[in-house]
PDB file of C-alpha atoms in Angstrom:
ATOM      1  CA  UNK A   1      97.662 -84.760 118.228  1.00 38.00           C
ATOM      2  CA  UNK A   2      96.488 -83.844 121.700  1.00 34.00           C
ATOM      3  CA  UNK A   3      95.634 -80.232 122.506  1.00 37.00           C
ATOM      4  CA  UNK A   4      97.822 -78.563 125.078  1.00 36.00           C
ATOM      5  CA  UNK A   5      96.291 -78.003 128.512  1.00 38.00           C
ATOM      6  CA  UNK A   6      96.191 -74.687 130.336  1.00 37.00           C
ATOM      7  CA  UNK A   7      99.146 -75.558 132.542  1.00 36.00           C
ATOM      8  CA  UNK A   8     101.464 -75.289 129.556  1.00 39.00           C
ATOM      9  CA  UNK A   9     100.719 -71.579 129.080  1.00 40.00           C
ATOM     10  CA  UNK A  10     103.612 -70.696 131.326  1.00 42.00           C
ATOM     11  CA  UNK A  11     105.943 -72.969 129.368  1.00 39.00           C
ATOM     12  CA  UNK A  12     105.129 -71.297 126.044  1.00 44.00           C
ATOM     13  CA  UNK A  13     105.872 -67.800 127.298  1.00 45.00           C
ATOM     14  CA  UNK A  14     109.568 -68.246 126.550  1.00 42.00           C
ATOM     15  CA  UNK A  15     108.702 -68.465 122.840  1.00 40.00           C
ATOM     16  CA  UNK A  16     106.887 -65.150 122.867  1.00 46.00           C
ATOM     17  CA  UNK A  17     109.491 -63.256 124.891  1.00 45.00           C
ATOM     18  CA  UNK A  18     111.936 -63.348 121.991  1.00 42.00           C
ATOM     19  CA  UNK A  19     109.350 -61.717 119.739  1.00 42.00           C
ATOM     20  CA  UNK A  20     109.437 -58.419 121.623  1.00 42.00           C
ATOM     21  CA  UNK A  21     112.148 -57.184 119.265  1.00 41.00           C
ATOM     22  CA  UNK A  22     109.590 -57.161 116.449  1.00 40.00           C
ATOM     23  CA  UNK A  23     107.307 -54.717 118.262  1.00 42.00           C
ATOM     24  CA  UNK A  24     106.571 -51.418 116.541  1.00 43.00           C
ATOM     25  CA  UNK A  25     107.085 -49.571 119.831  1.00 44.00           C
ATOM     26  CA  UNK A  26     110.848 -50.088 119.486  1.00 47.00           C
ATOM     27  CA  UNK A  27     110.937 -48.692 115.970  1.00 51.00           C
ATOM     28  CA  UNK A  28     112.610 -45.295 115.550  1.00 55.00           C
ATOM     29  CA  UNK A  29     111.926 -42.643 112.944  1.00 51.00           C
ATOM     30  CA  UNK A  30     114.183 -40.178 111.182  1.00 49.00           C
ATOM     31  CA  UNK A  31     113.357 -36.522 110.675  1.00 48.00           C
ATOM     32  CA  UNK A  32     111.725 -37.493 107.369  1.00 46.00           C
ATOM     33  CA  UNK A  33     109.395 -39.956 109.186  1.00 46.00           C
ATOM     34  CA  UNK A  34     111.259 -42.962 107.785  1.00 47.00           C
ATOM     35  CA  UNK A  35     111.242 -45.933 110.144  1.00 47.00           C
ATOM     36  CA  UNK A  36     114.463 -47.803 110.857  1.00 51.00           C
ATOM     37  CA  UNK A  37     115.314 -50.695 113.122  1.00 58.00           C
ATOM     38  CA  UNK A  38     117.400 -49.768 116.156  1.00 72.00           C
ATOM     39  CA  UNK A  39     118.222 -51.635 119.322  1.00 85.00           C
ATOM     40  CA  UNK A  40     118.656 -49.361 122.335  1.00 90.00           C
ATOM     41  CA  UNK A  41     121.034 -50.556 125.016  1.00 91.00           C
ATOM     42  CA  UNK A  42     119.298 -51.979 128.059  1.00 91.00           C
ATOM     43  CA  UNK A  43     119.529 -50.462 131.523  1.00 93.00           C
ATOM     44  CA  UNK A  44     121.929 -53.196 132.693  1.00 94.00           C
ATOM     45  CA  UNK A  45     124.281 -52.679 129.754  1.00 93.00           C
ATOM     46  CA  UNK A  46     124.225 -48.910 130.191  1.00 94.00           C
ATOM     47  CA  UNK A  47     124.973 -49.276 133.895  1.00 94.00           C
ATOM     48  CA  UNK A  48     127.906 -51.587 133.125  1.00 94.00           C
ATOM     49  CA  UNK A  49     129.326 -49.173 130.563  1.00 93.00           C
ATOM     50  CA  UNK A  50     128.862 -46.237 132.924  1.00 94.00           C
ATOM     51  CA  UNK A  51     130.712 -48.021 135.716  1.00 95.00           C
ATOM     52  CA  UNK A  52     133.639 -48.650 133.375  1.00 95.00           C
ATOM     53  CA  UNK A  53     133.700 -44.977 132.345  1.00 94.00           C
ATOM     54  CA  UNK A  54     133.527 -43.785 135.972  1.00 94.00           C
ATOM     55  CA  UNK A  55     136.370 -46.079 137.039  1.00 95.00           C
ATOM     56  CA  UNK A  56     138.506 -44.926 134.109  1.00 94.00           C
ATOM     57  CA  UNK A  57     137.726 -41.258 134.880  1.00 93.00           C
ATOM     58  CA  UNK A  58     138.657 -41.571 138.540  1.00 93.00           C
ATOM     59  CA  UNK A  59     141.840 -43.477 137.679  1.00 94.00           C
ATOM     60  CA  UNK A  60     143.001 -40.765 135.275  1.00 92.00           C
ATOM     61  CA  UNK A  61     141.945 -38.053 137.731  1.00 90.00           C
ATOM     62  CA  UNK A  62     143.966 -39.655 140.526  1.00 90.00           C
ATOM     63  CA  UNK A  63     147.038 -39.810 138.296  1.00 90.00           C
ATOM     64  CA  UNK A  64     146.641 -36.172 137.276  1.00 88.00           C
ATOM     65  CA  UNK A  65     146.204 -34.970 140.859  1.00 85.00           C
ATOM     66  CA  UNK A  66     149.210 -37.026 141.957  1.00 87.00           C
ATOM     67  CA  UNK A  67     151.315 -35.537 139.166  1.00 85.00           C
ATOM     68  CA  UNK A  68     149.984 -32.054 139.938  1.00 82.00           C
ATOM     69  CA  UNK A  69     150.905 -32.369 143.587  1.00 80.00           C
ATOM     70  CA  UNK A  70     154.418 -33.360 142.582  1.00 79.00           C
ATOM     71  CA  UNK A  71     154.996 -30.296 140.391  1.00 78.00           C
ATOM     72  CA  UNK A  72     153.149 -27.709 142.481  1.00 74.00           C
ATOM     73  CA  UNK A  73     155.151 -27.866 145.686  1.00 74.00           C
ATOM     74  CA  UNK A  74     156.407 -24.330 145.200  1.00 71.00           C
ATOM     75  CA  UNK A  75     152.900 -22.861 144.731  1.00 76.00           C
ATOM     76  CA  UNK A  76     150.656 -21.520 147.466  1.00 77.00           C
ATOM     77  CA  UNK A  77     147.571 -23.370 148.642  1.00 81.00           C
ATOM     78  CA  UNK A  78     145.118 -21.215 146.667  1.00 83.00           C
ATOM     79  CA  UNK A  79     146.912 -21.910 143.396  1.00 82.00           C
ATOM     80  CA  UNK A  80     146.972 -25.632 144.100  1.00 80.00           C
ATOM     81  CA  UNK A  81     143.241 -25.642 144.828  1.00 83.00           C
ATOM     82  CA  UNK A  82     142.564 -23.687 141.630  1.00 86.00           C
ATOM     83  CA  UNK A  83     144.613 -26.137 139.562  1.00 86.00           C
ATOM     84  CA  UNK A  84     142.857 -29.107 141.136  1.00 84.00           C
ATOM     85  CA  UNK A  85     139.479 -27.516 140.368  1.00 87.00           C
ATOM     86  CA  UNK A  86     140.464 -26.955 136.749  1.00 89.00           C
ATOM     87  CA  UNK A  87     141.658 -30.546 136.416  1.00 89.00           C
ATOM     88  CA  UNK A  88     138.430 -31.848 137.982  1.00 88.00           C
ATOM     89  CA  UNK A  89     136.270 -29.818 135.592  1.00 90.00           C
ATOM     90  CA  UNK A  90     138.351 -30.982 132.648  1.00 91.00           C
ATOM     91  CA  UNK A  91     137.956 -34.629 133.635  1.00 91.00           C
ATOM     92  CA  UNK A  92     134.253 -34.547 134.497  1.00 92.00           C
ATOM     93  CA  UNK A  93     132.947 -32.196 131.792  1.00 92.00           C
ATOM     94  CA  UNK A  94     135.445 -31.415 129.034  1.00 93.00           C
ATOM     95  CA  UNK A  95     137.063 -34.851 128.648  1.00 93.00           C
ATOM     96  CA  UNK A  96     133.798 -36.832 128.246  1.00 93.00           C
ATOM     97  CA  UNK A  97     132.538 -34.224 125.786  1.00 94.00           C
ATOM     98  CA  UNK A  98     135.672 -34.421 123.647  1.00 94.00           C
ATOM     99  CA  UNK A  99     135.850 -38.213 123.800  1.00 93.00           C
ATOM    100  CA  UNK A 100     132.254 -38.667 122.641  1.00 93.00           C
ATOM    101  CA  UNK A 101     132.564 -35.997 119.951  1.00 93.00           C
ATOM    102  CA  UNK A 102     135.815 -37.278 118.474  1.00 93.00           C
ATOM    103  CA  UNK A 103     134.783 -40.936 118.697  1.00 92.00           C
ATOM    104  CA  UNK A 104     131.263 -40.315 117.319  1.00 90.00           C
ATOM    105  CA  UNK A 105     129.425 -41.227 120.507  1.00 91.00           C
ATOM    106  CA  UNK A 106     131.731 -43.854 121.916  1.00 91.00           C
ATOM    107  CA  UNK A 107     133.735 -44.127 125.114  1.00 92.00           C
ATOM    108  CA  UNK A 108     135.654 -46.875 126.889  1.00 93.00           C
ATOM    109  CA  UNK A 109     132.533 -48.217 128.563  1.00 93.00           C
ATOM    110  CA  UNK A 110     130.436 -48.021 125.415  1.00 93.00           C
ATOM    111  CA  UNK A 111     133.102 -49.853 123.441  1.00 92.00           C
ATOM    112  CA  UNK A 112     132.988 -52.594 126.067  1.00 92.00           C
ATOM    113  CA  UNK A 113     129.227 -53.081 125.770  1.00 91.00           C
ATOM    114  CA  UNK A 114     129.130 -52.516 121.999  1.00 91.00           C
ATOM    115  CA  UNK A 115     127.066 -49.318 121.935  1.00 93.00           C
ATOM    116  CA  UNK A 116     127.361 -45.677 121.010  1.00 93.00           C
ATOM    117  CA  UNK A 117     125.404 -42.480 121.634  1.00 94.00           C
ATOM    118  CA  UNK A 118     123.210 -41.310 118.751  1.00 93.00           C
ATOM    119  CA  UNK A 119     120.475 -38.734 118.319  1.00 93.00           C
ATOM    120  CA  UNK A 120     116.853 -39.730 118.706  1.00 91.00           C
ATOM    121  CA  UNK A 121     116.506 -39.733 114.912  1.00 87.00           C
ATOM    122  CA  UNK A 122     119.486 -42.073 114.530  1.00 84.00           C
ATOM    123  CA  UNK A 123     121.983 -39.394 113.447  1.00 86.00           C
ATOM    124  CA  UNK A 124     125.494 -38.997 114.799  1.00 88.00           C
ATOM    125  CA  UNK A 125     126.031 -37.177 118.060  1.00 91.00           C
ATOM    126  CA  UNK A 126     127.333 -33.611 117.678  1.00 92.00           C
ATOM    127  CA  UNK A 127     129.374 -31.388 119.979  1.00 93.00           C
ATOM    128  CA  UNK A 128     126.300 -29.712 121.479  1.00 93.00           C
ATOM    129  CA  UNK A 129     124.773 -33.065 122.402  1.00 94.00           C
ATOM    130  CA  UNK A 130     128.007 -34.225 124.014  1.00 94.00           C
ATOM    131  CA  UNK A 131     128.302 -30.946 125.931  1.00 95.00           C
ATOM    132  CA  UNK A 132     124.792 -31.243 127.385  1.00 95.00           C
ATOM    133  CA  UNK A 133     125.358 -34.884 128.304  1.00 95.00           C
ATOM    134  CA  UNK A 134     128.692 -34.149 129.989  1.00 94.00           C
ATOM    135  CA  UNK A 135     127.422 -31.082 131.841  1.00 94.00           C
ATOM    136  CA  UNK A 136     124.340 -32.846 133.176  1.00 95.00           C
ATOM    137  CA  UNK A 137     126.327 -36.025 133.774  1.00 93.00           C
ATOM    138  CA  UNK A 138     128.624 -34.247 136.203  1.00 92.00           C
ATOM    139  CA  UNK A 139     125.549 -33.665 138.393  1.00 93.00           C
ATOM    140  CA  UNK A 140     123.454 -36.788 137.902  1.00 94.00           C
ATOM    141  CA  UNK A 141     126.383 -39.236 137.935  1.00 93.00           C
ATOM    142  CA  UNK A 142     129.163 -37.843 140.093  1.00 92.00           C
ATOM    143  CA  UNK A 143     127.399 -35.476 142.507  1.00 91.00           C
ATOM    144  CA  UNK A 144     124.501 -37.870 143.196  1.00 91.00           C
ATOM    145  CA  UNK A 145     126.567 -41.074 142.869  1.00 90.00           C
ATOM    146  CA  UNK A 146     124.474 -42.124 139.863  1.00 91.00           C
ATOM    147  CA  UNK A 147     121.157 -41.848 141.686  1.00 92.00           C
ATOM    148  CA  UNK A 148     119.424 -39.516 139.233  1.00 93.00           C
ATOM    149  CA  UNK A 149     120.790 -41.424 136.250  1.00 93.00           C
ATOM    150  CA  UNK A 150     119.548 -44.718 137.685  1.00 93.00           C
ATOM    151  CA  UNK A 151     116.037 -43.400 138.393  1.00 94.00           C
ATOM    152  CA  UNK A 152     115.575 -41.804 134.967  1.00 93.00           C
ATOM    153  CA  UNK A 153     117.088 -44.843 133.252  1.00 93.00           C
ATOM    154  CA  UNK A 154     114.660 -47.194 134.968  1.00 93.00           C
ATOM    155  CA  UNK A 155     111.674 -45.009 134.066  1.00 93.00           C
ATOM    156  CA  UNK A 156     112.708 -44.413 130.445  1.00 91.00           C
ATOM    157  CA  UNK A 157     111.675 -46.950 127.754  1.00 89.00           C
ATOM    158  CA  UNK A 158     115.134 -46.698 126.164  1.00 91.00           C
ATOM    159  CA  UNK A 159     117.074 -46.449 129.447  1.00 92.00           C
ATOM    160  CA  UNK A 160     117.828 -42.766 128.938  1.00 94.00           C
ATOM    161  CA  UNK A 161     119.480 -40.794 131.692  1.00 94.00           C
ATOM    162  CA  UNK A 162     118.725 -37.134 132.344  1.00 94.00           C
ATOM    163  CA  UNK A 163     121.499 -35.972 130.024  1.00 93.00           C
ATOM    164  CA  UNK A 164     120.021 -38.006 127.173  1.00 94.00           C
ATOM    165  CA  UNK A 165     116.557 -36.568 127.772  1.00 94.00           C
ATOM    166  CA  UNK A 166     117.869 -33.006 127.610  1.00 94.00           C
ATOM    167  CA  UNK A 167     120.227 -33.624 124.684  1.00 93.00           C
ATOM    168  CA  UNK A 168     117.823 -35.745 122.644  1.00 93.00           C
ATOM    169  CA  UNK A 169     120.092 -38.788 122.481  1.00 94.00           C
ATOM    170  CA  UNK A 170     120.115 -42.431 123.516  1.00 94.00           C
ATOM    171  CA  UNK A 171     122.533 -45.363 123.601  1.00 93.00           C
ATOM    172  CA  UNK A 172     122.189 -47.604 120.539  1.00 92.00           C
ATOM    173  CA  UNK A 173     123.617 -51.099 120.329  1.00 90.00           C
ATOM    174  CA  UNK A 174     126.051 -51.499 117.437  1.00 86.00           C
ATOM    175  CA  UNK A 175     127.288 -55.025 118.032  1.00 77.00           C
ATOM    176  CA  UNK A 176     125.298 -57.375 115.835  1.00 69.00           C
ATOM    177  CA  UNK A 177     124.032 -60.632 117.367  1.00 67.00           C
ATOM    178  CA  UNK A 178     125.285 -63.926 116.090  1.00 71.00           C
ATOM    179  CA  UNK A 179     123.580 -65.293 113.042  1.00 66.00           C
ATOM    180  CA  UNK A 180     121.071 -67.982 114.018  1.00 67.00           C
ATOM    181  CA  UNK A 181     121.970 -71.556 113.317  1.00 72.00           C
ATOM    182  CA  UNK A 182     120.416 -73.117 110.216  1.00 73.00           C
ATOM    183  CA  UNK A 183     117.139 -74.857 110.878  1.00 75.00           C
ATOM    184  CA  UNK A 184     116.973 -78.645 111.060  1.00 83.00           C
ATOM    185  CA  UNK A 185     116.566 -80.430 107.724  1.00 87.00           C
ATOM    186  CA  UNK A 186     113.489 -82.341 106.616  1.00 88.00           C
ATOM    187  CA  UNK A 187     113.179 -85.640 108.521  1.00 89.00           C
ATOM    188  CA  UNK A 188     114.086 -88.544 106.267  1.00 89.00           C
ATOM    189  CA  UNK A 189     110.948 -90.534 107.053  1.00 90.00           C
ATOM    190  CA  UNK A 190     108.779 -87.635 105.831  1.00 90.00           C
ATOM    191  CA  UNK A 191     110.469 -87.230 102.443  1.00 89.00           C
ATOM    192  CA  UNK A 192     107.692 -89.089 100.630  1.00 89.00           C
ATOM    193  CA  UNK A 193     105.002 -87.044 102.345  1.00 90.00           C
ATOM    194  CA  UNK A 194     106.818 -83.771 101.557  1.00 88.00           C
ATOM    195  CA  UNK A 195     106.760 -84.561  97.828  1.00 87.00           C
ATOM    196  CA  UNK A 196     102.945 -84.516  97.855  1.00 88.00           C
ATOM    197  CA  UNK A 197     102.071 -82.218 100.765  1.00 88.00           C
ATOM    198  CA  UNK A 198     100.785 -78.693 100.390  1.00 88.00           C
ATOM    199  CA  UNK A 199     102.072 -76.319 103.080  1.00 88.00           C
ATOM    200  CA  UNK A 200     100.495 -72.885 102.839  1.00 89.00           C
ATOM    201  CA  UNK A 201     102.184 -69.721 104.081  1.00 87.00           C
ATOM    202  CA  UNK A 202     101.961 -69.550 107.870  1.00 88.00           C
ATOM    203  CA  UNK A 203     100.984 -66.391 109.749  1.00 90.00           C
ATOM    204  CA  UNK A 204     104.103 -64.423 110.589  1.00 89.00           C
ATOM    205  CA  UNK A 205     103.538 -64.692 114.354  1.00 91.00           C
ATOM    206  CA  UNK A 206     103.069 -68.465 114.197  1.00 91.00           C
ATOM    207  CA  UNK A 207     106.062 -68.861 111.898  1.00 90.00           C
ATOM    208  CA  UNK A 208     108.289 -66.949 114.332  1.00 90.00           C
ATOM    209  CA  UNK A 209     107.018 -68.964 117.285  1.00 92.00           C
ATOM    210  CA  UNK A 210     107.800 -72.229 115.519  1.00 92.00           C
ATOM    211  CA  UNK A 211     111.265 -70.996 114.538  1.00 89.00           C
ATOM    212  CA  UNK A 212     112.037 -69.897 118.098  1.00 89.00           C
ATOM    213  CA  UNK A 213     110.745 -73.163 119.509  1.00 91.00           C
ATOM    214  CA  UNK A 214     112.878 -75.259 117.157  1.00 90.00           C
ATOM    215  CA  UNK A 215     115.888 -73.096 117.996  1.00 87.00           C
ATOM    216  CA  UNK A 216     115.482 -73.645 121.753  1.00 87.00           C
ATOM    217  CA  UNK A 217     113.810 -77.063 121.813  1.00 88.00           C
ATOM    218  CA  UNK A 218     116.943 -78.767 123.124  1.00 87.00           C
ATOM    219  CA  UNK A 219     116.942 -76.578 126.235  1.00 88.00           C
ATOM    220  CA  UNK A 220     113.468 -77.760 127.321  1.00 89.00           C
ATOM    221  CA  UNK A 221     112.651 -80.836 129.316  1.00 91.00           C
ATOM    222  CA  UNK A 222     111.163 -83.696 127.275  1.00 90.00           C
ATOM    223  CA  UNK A 223     107.671 -83.198 128.719  1.00 92.00           C
ATOM    224  CA  UNK A 224     107.657 -79.450 128.140  1.00 91.00           C
ATOM    225  CA  UNK A 225     109.085 -79.894 124.636  1.00 91.00           C
ATOM    226  CA  UNK A 226     106.362 -82.385 123.741  1.00 92.00           C
ATOM    227  CA  UNK A 227     103.560 -80.191 125.108  1.00 93.00           C
ATOM    228  CA  UNK A 228     104.730 -77.021 123.356  1.00 93.00           C
ATOM    229  CA  UNK A 229     105.310 -78.942 120.108  1.00 93.00           C
ATOM    230  CA  UNK A 230     101.783 -80.345 120.326  1.00 94.00           C
ATOM    231  CA  UNK A 231     100.241 -76.897 120.694  1.00 94.00           C
ATOM    232  CA  UNK A 232     102.245 -75.397 117.845  1.00 93.00           C
ATOM    233  CA  UNK A 233     101.510 -78.404 115.631  1.00 93.00           C
ATOM    234  CA  UNK A 234      97.805 -78.028 116.356  1.00 93.00           C
ATOM    235  CA  UNK A 235      97.940 -74.378 115.209  1.00 93.00           C
ATOM    236  CA  UNK A 236      99.975 -75.180 112.105  1.00 93.00           C
ATOM    237  CA  UNK A 237      97.886 -78.184 111.062  1.00 92.00           C
ATOM    238  CA  UNK A 238      95.258 -75.919 109.515  1.00 91.00           C
ATOM    239  CA  UNK A 239      97.761 -74.803 106.880  1.00 92.00           C
ATOM    240  CA  UNK A 240      98.973 -78.286 105.888  1.00 91.00           C
ATOM    241  CA  UNK A 241      97.282 -80.934 103.774  1.00 90.00           C
ATOM    242  CA  UNK A 242      97.446 -83.859 104.085  1.00 91.00           C
ATOM    243  CA  UNK A 243      98.620 -84.253 107.672  1.00 91.00           C
ATOM    244  CA  UNK A 244     101.453 -86.760 108.147  1.00 90.00           C
ATOM    245  CA  UNK A 245     101.288 -89.644 110.579  1.00 90.00           C
ATOM    246  CA  UNK A 246     104.156 -88.548 112.814  1.00 91.00           C
ATOM    247  CA  UNK A 247     104.900 -86.907 116.126  1.00 92.00           C
ATOM    248  CA  UNK A 248     104.391 -83.183 116.703  1.00 92.00           C
ATOM    249  CA  UNK A 249     108.082 -82.260 116.799  1.00 92.00           C
ATOM    250  CA  UNK A 250     108.877 -83.998 113.499  1.00 92.00           C
ATOM    251  CA  UNK A 251     105.803 -82.361 111.980  1.00 93.00           C
ATOM    252  CA  UNK A 252     107.034 -78.878 112.983  1.00 93.00           C
ATOM    253  CA  UNK A 253     110.520 -79.594 111.663  1.00 92.00           C
ATOM    254  CA  UNK A 254     109.064 -80.736 108.345  1.00 92.00           C
ATOM    255  CA  UNK A 255     106.748 -77.736 108.035  1.00 92.00           C
ATOM    256  CA  UNK A 256     109.566 -75.284 108.816  1.00 91.00           C
ATOM    257  CA  UNK A 257     111.932 -76.998 106.385  1.00 91.00           C
ATOM    258  CA  UNK A 258     109.382 -77.034 103.560  1.00 90.00           C
ATOM    259  CA  UNK A 259     108.440 -73.378 104.033  1.00 89.00           C
ATOM    260  CA  UNK A 260     112.120 -72.418 104.163  1.00 88.00           C
ATOM    261  CA  UNK A 261     112.925 -74.335 100.980  1.00 86.00           C
ATOM    262  CA  UNK A 262     109.928 -72.946  99.115  1.00 85.00           C
ATOM    263  CA  UNK A 263     110.602 -69.359 100.138  1.00 85.00           C
ATOM    264  CA  UNK A 264     114.240 -69.774  99.112  1.00 83.00           C
ATOM    265  CA  UNK A 265     113.173 -71.168  95.745  1.00 86.00           C
ATOM    266  CA  UNK A 266     110.771 -68.247  95.301  1.00 86.00           C
ATOM    267  CA  UNK A 267     113.521 -65.739  96.030  1.00 87.00           C
ATOM    268  CA  UNK A 268     115.891 -67.450  93.606  1.00 89.00           C
ATOM    269  CA  UNK A 269     113.170 -67.427  90.959  1.00 89.00           C
ATOM    270  CA  UNK A 270     112.572 -63.728  91.484  1.00 88.00           C
ATOM    271  CA  UNK A 271     116.297 -63.057  91.166  1.00 87.00           C
ATOM    272  CA  UNK A 272     116.422 -65.042  87.931  1.00 88.00           C
ATOM    273  CA  UNK A 273     113.498 -63.052  86.495  1.00 88.00           C
ATOM    274  CA  UNK A 274     115.163 -59.774  87.428  1.00 86.00           C
ATOM    275  CA  UNK A 275     118.400 -60.917  85.803  1.00 85.00           C
ATOM    276  CA  UNK A 276     116.568 -61.502  82.532  1.00 87.00           C
ATOM    277  CA  UNK A 277     115.369 -57.891  82.376  1.00 84.00           C
ATOM    278  CA  UNK A 278     118.485 -56.303  83.860  1.00 78.00           C
ATOM    279  CA  UNK A 279     119.901 -55.515  80.454  1.00 76.00           C
ATOM    280  CA  UNK A 280     116.719 -53.798  79.295  1.00 75.00           C
ATOM    281  CA  UNK A 281     116.479 -51.769  82.493  1.00 74.00           C
ATOM    282  CA  UNK A 282     120.065 -50.527  82.377  1.00 75.00           C
ATOM    283  CA  UNK A 283     120.513 -50.126  78.607  1.00 75.00           C
ATOM    284  CA  UNK A 284     120.622 -46.650  77.092  1.00 71.00           C
ATOM    285  CA  UNK A 285     118.101 -46.029  74.276  1.00 73.00           C
ATOM    286  CA  UNK A 286     119.626 -45.591  70.809  1.00 71.00           C
ATOM    287  CA  UNK A 287     120.713 -42.048  70.185  1.00 69.00           C
ATOM    288  CA  UNK A 288     120.348 -41.053  73.812  1.00 69.00           C
ATOM    289  CA  UNK A 289     123.273 -38.844  74.858  1.00 70.00           C
ATOM    290  CA  UNK A 290     125.649 -40.438  77.335  1.00 67.00           C
ATOM    291  CA  UNK A 291     126.839 -38.463  80.312  1.00 64.00           C
ATOM    292  CA  UNK A 292     130.574 -38.113  80.571  1.00 59.00           C
ATOM    293  CA  UNK A 293     132.072 -39.623  83.716  1.00 50.00           C
TER     294      UNK A 293
END
């Protein structure tokens, strides 16, 4: 196996970019300091959802003003202006507040991008949070044509706009990504080697890099695929004995398949051991009073 040259460093970056989701900086904490995994919506997704909400708001506002003009022909100009002001305030402040409160942080745009507004600790958005967001949103979105919201969203790690910063909320993705495809099986020509080989547990970072590489190997050019496979195989070779006489890509596929099968067998064994003691753990001692349902 030939070591990868320095020119391949740029090729391997694509493997590490997908690992950003495992960073502790994206982990959120509840009020009890319990960490939970959350995926905040990106700036692009938030902008797309906001555009949908703005278009829907202006469409409904235009219909209301058109209907108001049709029924207010007998009123004086001051009354018409007052009614139009009330309708505008209702659409820009009250309506978004009620929609987010009743839908638990969702709106038309957020449904489209698969997100909803939650508190910084992961809890559901309340009326006071929706009120602050709507009140500030009327200024940062409609009066400044989204300028303030865009600037704060670009500067915020979780793409928060000014209303989110004041209300203590952010947009959390709710739509789950597709389940990854199963990994490739053990190459047939390495079956004899796999029966005798010892593959130790790989470091978590290396294991994720190999998994991501195998998942996207088909999208690389043959030369880039061979160079990245060579580098990863060189790193993984220290955890395998004996080394097979095969190419780097087949070696990585075999290592990943063997680790996957062994970890699955270990999990099944642990489940079987727990099943054997389940009765003892759930049984009530003799003479112990039973609680009535």
